[in-house]
Short mmCIF file of C-alpha atoms and ligand atoms in Angstrom, two decimals:
data_model
loop_
_atom_site.label_atom_id
_atom_site.label_comp_id
_atom_site.label_asym_id
_atom_site.label_seq_id
_atom_site.Cartn_x
_atom_site.Cartn_y
_atom_site.Cartn_z
CA MET A 25 -0.88 36.51 -9.52
CA PRO A 26 -3.52 33.77 -9.76
CA ALA A 27 -5.53 33.18 -12.91
CA ASN A 28 -8.40 35.16 -11.40
CA ASN A 29 -6.02 37.81 -9.98
CA LYS A 30 -6.98 36.97 -6.42
CA ARG A 31 -4.89 35.87 -3.47
CA THR A 32 -5.69 32.22 -2.69
CA VAL A 33 -6.11 31.45 1.01
CA VAL A 34 -6.80 27.92 2.30
CA ILE A 35 -8.10 27.46 5.85
CA THR A 36 -8.79 24.07 7.43
CA GLY A 37 -11.72 23.81 9.85
CA GLY A 38 -13.30 27.06 8.68
CA SER A 39 -16.93 26.25 9.40
CA ARG A 40 -16.95 27.38 13.02
CA GLY A 41 -15.05 29.07 15.83
CA ILE A 42 -11.53 30.33 15.22
CA GLY A 43 -11.51 29.04 11.62
CA ARG A 44 -14.59 31.08 10.75
CA ALA A 45 -13.03 34.19 12.31
CA ILE A 46 -9.89 33.56 10.25
CA CYS A 47 -12.01 33.40 7.07
CA LEU A 48 -13.53 36.75 8.02
CA ALA A 49 -10.12 38.26 8.79
CA PHE A 50 -9.02 37.45 5.22
CA ALA A 51 -12.30 38.55 3.57
CA GLY A 52 -11.77 41.14 0.89
CA PRO A 53 -12.28 41.77 -2.80
CA ASP A 54 -8.79 40.55 -3.72
CA THR A 55 -8.92 37.24 -1.87
CA GLN A 56 -10.45 33.86 -2.72
CA ILE A 57 -10.85 31.77 0.42
CA TYR A 58 -11.26 27.99 0.47
CA PHE A 59 -12.03 26.25 3.73
CA ASN A 60 -12.92 22.75 4.78
CA TYR A 61 -14.73 21.12 7.67
CA PHE A 62 -15.56 17.58 8.63
CA SER A 63 -17.25 15.84 11.48
CA PRO A 64 -19.10 12.66 10.66
CA GLY A 65 -21.77 13.39 13.34
CA ASP A 66 -24.43 15.59 11.76
CA PRO A 67 -23.67 16.44 8.11
CA ALA A 68 -26.69 18.75 7.69
CA ALA A 69 -25.75 20.85 10.74
CA GLU A 70 -22.12 21.10 9.63
CA GLU A 71 -23.16 22.14 6.15
CA ALA A 72 -25.34 24.84 7.68
CA GLU A 73 -22.34 26.13 9.67
CA ALA A 74 -20.19 26.10 6.52
CA ASP A 75 -22.92 27.98 4.62
CA ARG A 76 -22.93 30.57 7.41
CA THR A 77 -19.17 31.10 7.07
CA GLU A 78 -19.64 31.59 3.32
CA THR A 79 -22.49 34.06 3.87
CA LEU A 80 -20.64 36.02 6.55
CA THR A 81 -17.52 36.19 4.36
CA ALA A 82 -19.59 37.45 1.42
CA GLY A 83 -21.16 40.03 3.76
CA ALA A 84 -17.66 41.22 4.65
CA GLY A 85 -16.92 41.79 0.95
CA GLY A 86 -15.07 38.54 0.34
CA ALA A 87 -15.59 35.11 -1.20
CA ALA A 88 -15.25 31.77 0.58
CA LYS A 89 -16.01 28.24 -0.58
CA GLY A 90 -16.47 25.53 2.03
CA VAL A 91 -16.01 21.85 1.23
CA SER A 92 -16.42 18.77 3.42
CA VAL A 93 -12.90 17.31 3.47
CA ASN A 94 -11.41 15.17 6.21
CA VAL A 95 -7.86 16.44 6.79
CA VAL A 96 -6.86 12.93 7.89
CA SER A 97 -7.54 11.51 4.43
CA GLU A 98 -4.60 12.04 2.06
CA LYS A 99 -6.92 11.29 -0.84
CA GLU A 100 -9.56 13.85 0.14
CA VAL A 101 -6.90 16.48 0.90
CA ALA A 102 -5.24 15.88 -2.48
CA ALA A 103 -8.58 16.24 -4.30
CA PHE A 104 -9.35 19.44 -2.33
CA PHE A 105 -6.05 21.05 -3.34
CA ASP A 106 -6.41 19.80 -6.94
CA THR A 107 -9.73 21.61 -7.19
CA ILE A 108 -8.27 24.79 -5.72
CA LEU A 109 -5.27 24.71 -8.05
CA GLY A 110 -7.57 24.02 -10.99
CA GLU A 111 -9.53 27.16 -10.16
CA THR A 112 -6.79 29.59 -9.12
CA GLY A 113 -3.47 28.05 -10.11
CA ARG A 114 -1.79 28.98 -6.82
CA ILE A 115 -1.81 28.85 -3.03
CA ASP A 116 -0.69 31.98 -1.23
CA VAL A 117 -1.68 31.16 2.34
CA LEU A 118 -2.38 27.92 4.22
CA VAL A 119 -3.83 28.03 7.73
CA ASN A 120 -3.88 24.65 9.48
CA ASN A 121 -6.62 25.27 12.01
CA ALA A 122 -8.79 22.10 12.10
CA GLY A 123 -8.55 20.43 15.48
CA ILE A 124 -10.43 18.41 18.05
CA THR A 125 -10.15 17.38 21.69
CA ARG A 126 -10.91 13.97 23.25
CA ASP A 127 -9.96 14.70 26.85
CA GLY A 128 -9.26 12.14 29.57
CA LEU A 129 -6.62 11.19 32.09
CA LEU A 130 -3.71 9.20 30.72
CA VAL A 131 -4.51 5.97 32.59
CA ARG A 132 -8.10 5.99 31.34
CA MET A 133 -7.46 7.23 27.81
CA LYS A 134 -8.56 4.92 25.03
CA GLY A 135 -6.15 4.29 22.20
CA GLU A 136 -8.81 5.41 19.74
CA ASP A 137 -9.03 8.83 21.45
CA TRP A 138 -5.25 9.19 21.26
CA ASP A 139 -5.30 8.26 17.57
CA ALA A 140 -8.24 10.52 16.64
CA VAL A 141 -6.61 13.62 18.16
CA LEU A 142 -3.13 12.92 16.78
CA ASP A 143 -4.59 12.09 13.36
CA ILE A 144 -6.73 15.20 12.94
CA ASN A 145 -4.53 17.75 14.70
CA LEU A 146 -1.06 16.61 13.66
CA LYS A 147 -1.35 14.32 10.64
CA GLY A 148 -3.98 16.63 9.16
CA THR A 149 -1.48 19.50 9.45
CA PHE A 150 1.18 17.35 7.78
CA ASN A 151 -1.16 16.27 4.95
CA CYS A 152 -2.20 19.82 4.04
CA THR A 153 1.24 21.38 4.49
CA LYS A 154 2.93 18.76 2.33
CA ILE A 155 0.65 19.42 -0.62
CA ALA A 156 0.51 23.21 -0.27
CA ALA A 157 4.32 23.38 0.12
CA ARG A 158 4.88 21.83 -3.32
CA THR A 159 2.95 24.65 -4.99
CA MET A 160 4.45 27.35 -2.76
CA MET A 161 7.97 26.08 -3.53
CA LYS A 162 7.30 26.44 -7.25
CA GLN A 163 5.90 29.93 -6.67
CA ARG A 164 8.82 30.75 -4.38
CA SER A 165 6.37 32.41 -2.02
CA GLY A 166 3.79 31.51 0.58
CA TYR A 167 2.69 31.83 4.18
CA ILE A 168 1.87 28.82 6.36
CA ILE A 169 0.30 29.36 9.76
CA ASN A 170 -0.41 26.46 12.10
CA ILE A 171 -2.79 26.75 15.02
CA ALA A 172 -1.10 25.20 18.05
CA SER A 173 -2.12 25.85 21.67
CA ILE A 174 -0.68 27.22 24.88
CA VAL A 175 -0.91 23.71 26.35
CA GLY A 176 1.51 22.45 23.70
CA VAL A 177 4.11 24.49 25.59
CA THR A 178 2.89 24.27 29.20
CA GLY A 179 1.32 20.78 29.28
CA ASN A 180 -2.13 20.20 30.77
CA PRO A 181 -3.46 17.29 32.83
CA GLY A 182 -6.34 15.42 31.22
CA GLN A 183 -5.22 16.33 27.70
CA VAL A 184 -2.14 14.21 27.01
CA ASN A 185 -3.30 13.43 23.46
CA TYR A 186 -4.17 17.05 22.64
CA VAL A 187 -0.99 18.39 24.28
CA ALA A 188 1.15 15.89 22.36
CA SER A 189 -0.53 16.91 19.09
CA LYS A 190 0.01 20.62 19.74
CA ALA A 191 3.61 20.16 20.91
CA GLY A 192 4.07 18.16 17.70
CA ILE A 193 2.68 21.06 15.67
CA ILE A 194 5.16 23.41 17.34
CA GLY A 195 8.13 21.18 16.45
CA PHE A 196 6.72 20.62 12.96
CA THR A 197 6.39 24.39 12.46
CA LYS A 198 10.04 24.99 13.35
CA ALA A 199 11.34 22.16 11.14
CA VAL A 200 9.21 23.14 8.13
CA ALA A 201 10.22 26.79 8.57
CA LYS A 202 13.86 25.74 8.23
CA GLU A 203 13.13 23.53 5.19
CA LEU A 204 11.16 26.15 3.26
CA ALA A 205 12.90 29.41 4.20
CA THR A 206 15.12 29.52 1.13
CA ARG A 207 12.01 29.30 -1.09
CA GLY A 208 10.52 32.51 0.29
CA ILE A 209 7.95 30.70 2.43
CA THR A 210 7.38 31.60 6.08
CA VAL A 211 5.98 29.06 8.54
CA ASN A 212 4.73 30.16 11.95
CA ALA A 213 2.36 28.94 14.64
CA VAL A 214 -0.18 30.77 16.74
CA ALA A 215 -0.75 29.36 20.23
CA PRO A 216 -4.14 30.46 21.56
CA GLY A 217 -4.97 30.32 25.25
CA PHE A 218 -8.62 30.13 26.34
CA ILE A 219 -10.79 31.21 23.41
CA GLU A 220 -14.62 31.21 23.43
CA THR A 221 -15.71 28.63 20.83
CA ASP A 222 -17.70 25.38 20.71
CA MET A 223 -14.49 23.62 21.81
CA THR A 224 -14.46 25.43 25.16
CA ALA A 225 -18.23 25.92 25.53
CA LEU A 226 -18.60 22.45 27.05
CA LEU A 227 -16.29 23.23 29.98
CA ALA A 228 -18.01 23.55 33.37
CA ASP A 229 -18.52 27.14 34.58
CA LYS A 230 -16.22 26.41 37.54
CA VAL A 231 -13.41 25.33 35.18
CA LYS A 232 -13.94 28.39 32.95
CA ALA A 233 -13.83 30.74 35.95
CA ALA A 234 -10.62 29.08 37.17
CA MET A 235 -9.04 29.48 33.73
CA ILE A 236 -10.02 33.14 33.46
CA GLY A 237 -8.51 33.63 36.93
CA GLN A 238 -5.14 32.64 35.44
CA ILE A 239 -5.31 35.19 32.60
CA PRO A 240 -3.43 38.41 33.39
CA LEU A 241 -5.63 40.40 30.97
CA GLY A 242 -8.63 39.16 32.96
CA ARG A 243 -10.82 37.83 30.15
CA SER A 244 -11.19 34.90 27.82
CA GLY A 245 -10.15 35.44 24.21
CA LYS A 246 -12.42 35.84 21.19
CA PRO A 247 -11.83 34.01 17.91
CA GLU A 248 -11.09 37.42 16.37
CA ASP A 249 -8.14 37.88 18.77
CA VAL A 250 -6.51 34.85 17.13
CA ALA A 251 -7.65 35.63 13.58
CA SER A 252 -6.06 39.09 13.47
CA VAL A 253 -2.66 37.63 14.39
CA VAL A 254 -3.01 34.95 11.71
CA ALA A 255 -3.81 37.62 9.12
CA PHE A 256 -0.76 39.62 10.23
CA LEU A 257 1.53 36.58 9.92
CA ALA A 258 0.20 36.10 6.38
CA SER A 259 1.05 39.65 5.39
CA ALA A 260 4.12 41.40 4.02
CA LYS A 261 4.37 43.17 7.40
CA ALA A 262 5.43 39.80 8.86
CA ALA A 263 7.76 38.90 5.99
CA TYR A 264 10.81 38.62 8.28
CA ILE A 265 9.15 36.33 10.85
CA THR A 266 9.48 32.55 10.47
CA GLY A 267 9.60 29.52 12.74
CA GLN A 268 7.98 31.43 15.59
CA ILE A 269 5.24 30.50 18.04
CA ILE A 270 3.09 33.53 18.78
CA HIS A 271 1.06 33.22 21.99
CA VAL A 272 -2.41 34.77 21.91
CA SER A 273 -3.52 34.08 25.44
CA GLY A 274 -4.02 37.32 27.34
CA GLY A 275 -0.69 36.67 29.03
CA MET A 276 -1.53 33.17 30.31
CA TYR A 277 1.96 32.15 29.23
CA ILE A 278 4.66 34.68 30.06
P1 NAP B 321 -14.18 24.26 16.94
O1 NAP B 321 -15.08 25.42 17.19
O2 NAP B 321 -14.50 22.95 17.56
O3 NAP B 321 -13.97 24.10 15.35
C1 NAP B 321 -13.16 23.09 14.84
C2 NAP B 321 -13.17 23.13 13.34
O4 NAP B 321 -12.34 22.05 12.85
C3 NAP B 321 -14.56 22.92 12.74
O5 NAP B 321 -14.68 23.69 11.58
C4 NAP B 321 -14.53 21.43 12.40
O6 NAP B 321 -15.43 21.05 11.36
C5 NAP B 321 -13.10 21.28 11.91
N1 NAP B 321 -12.68 19.88 11.91
C6 NAP B 321 -12.72 18.98 12.93
N2 NAP B 321 -12.26 17.79 12.51
C7 NAP B 321 -11.91 17.93 11.19
C8 NAP B 321 -11.38 17.05 10.20
N3 NAP B 321 -11.10 15.78 10.47
N4 NAP B 321 -11.16 17.55 8.96
C9 NAP B 321 -11.44 18.86 8.66
N5 NAP B 321 -11.96 19.73 9.56
C10 NAP B 321 -12.19 19.26 10.81
O7 NAP B 321 -12.69 24.59 17.45
P2 NAP B 321 -11.94 25.98 17.73
O8 NAP B 321 -12.01 26.26 19.17
O9 NAP B 321 -12.36 27.00 16.74
O10 NAP B 321 -10.43 25.51 17.46
C11 NAP B 321 -9.74 25.78 16.25
C12 NAP B 321 -8.28 25.45 16.45
O11 NAP B 321 -7.76 26.24 17.53
C13 NAP B 321 -8.03 24.00 16.85
O12 NAP B 321 -6.85 23.53 16.24
C14 NAP B 321 -7.85 24.06 18.35
O13 NAP B 321 -7.07 23.01 18.85
C15 NAP B 321 -7.14 25.41 18.48
N6 NAP B 321 -7.24 26.00 19.81
C16 NAP B 321 -8.44 26.37 20.33
C17 NAP B 321 -8.49 26.93 21.60
C18 NAP B 321 -9.77 27.38 22.24
O14 NAP B 321 -9.72 27.83 23.41
N7 NAP B 321 -10.90 27.32 21.57
C19 NAP B 321 -7.30 27.10 22.33
C20 NAP B 321 -6.10 26.70 21.77
C21 NAP B 321 -6.07 26.16 20.50
P3 NAP B 321 -16.98 20.65 11.71
O15 NAP B 321 -17.73 21.92 11.88
O16 NAP B 321 -17.43 19.88 10.53
O17 NAP B 321 -16.92 19.84 12.96
#
């Protein structure tokens, strides 16, 4: 057990949306949660969102610390994990959730929008997994859960960068699962469908209605629908599951 006798859970992009719901799903007296966030736009607003995640987690009987860390920066990620290890001495769960979209049709897509999405979604997942895996390998235990997307399997016009990043995460999940299995570490991905967060709030009502029309369960998903599956995959109940992509999409992909 960690120095403070708590389970150490690290969640990227925990300040809002699905990441915040994941923090809340792990909240409990025996768990120390660390999450990060990072958008260069409006630091004060992002800090306020991170504070809210901390407050909500405390209200749910847990403890969460949010730090501004860009998952793209190997240096910032290394410092983030150093601090965590300094405080708890271990990493029990890593959830790679941070992600962005920069949508556009292929022929009009700027190289910088391709790079930004691949960097944050895919390289960020690599950066955090690589560091957490070293500690988990020494522990001979750990759960890694990557947040992919239904479109990483189905494809989606207007999102070639995002789809490529999520398909990359799916392949990455399977390869890392095979590399780490003998060390007692499971690696799985959750592929959400259409979940109500800031990421989807900007979609036109017509687009949202069309998407909901394709969902057999007849409703959009809530961040909590994703978070509960992540918590399950990080539990002993899921100990015999690795390398899998679990769709949480109301049946959008069957
Ligand atoms: P969101 O509400 O936009 O939240 C994204 C989170 O990622 C925020 O906490 C954000 O921090 C953080 N982030 C962005 N860039 C970062 C960086 N460079 N370094 C560290 N953190 C960064 O998104 P969401 O809808 O909750 O999505 C969460 C994950 O689910 C993403 O991977 C997304 O692709 C995936 N997903 C979402 C849906 C959906 O329908 N919503 C569907 C499928 C998959 P700031 O607050 O500082 O910006």
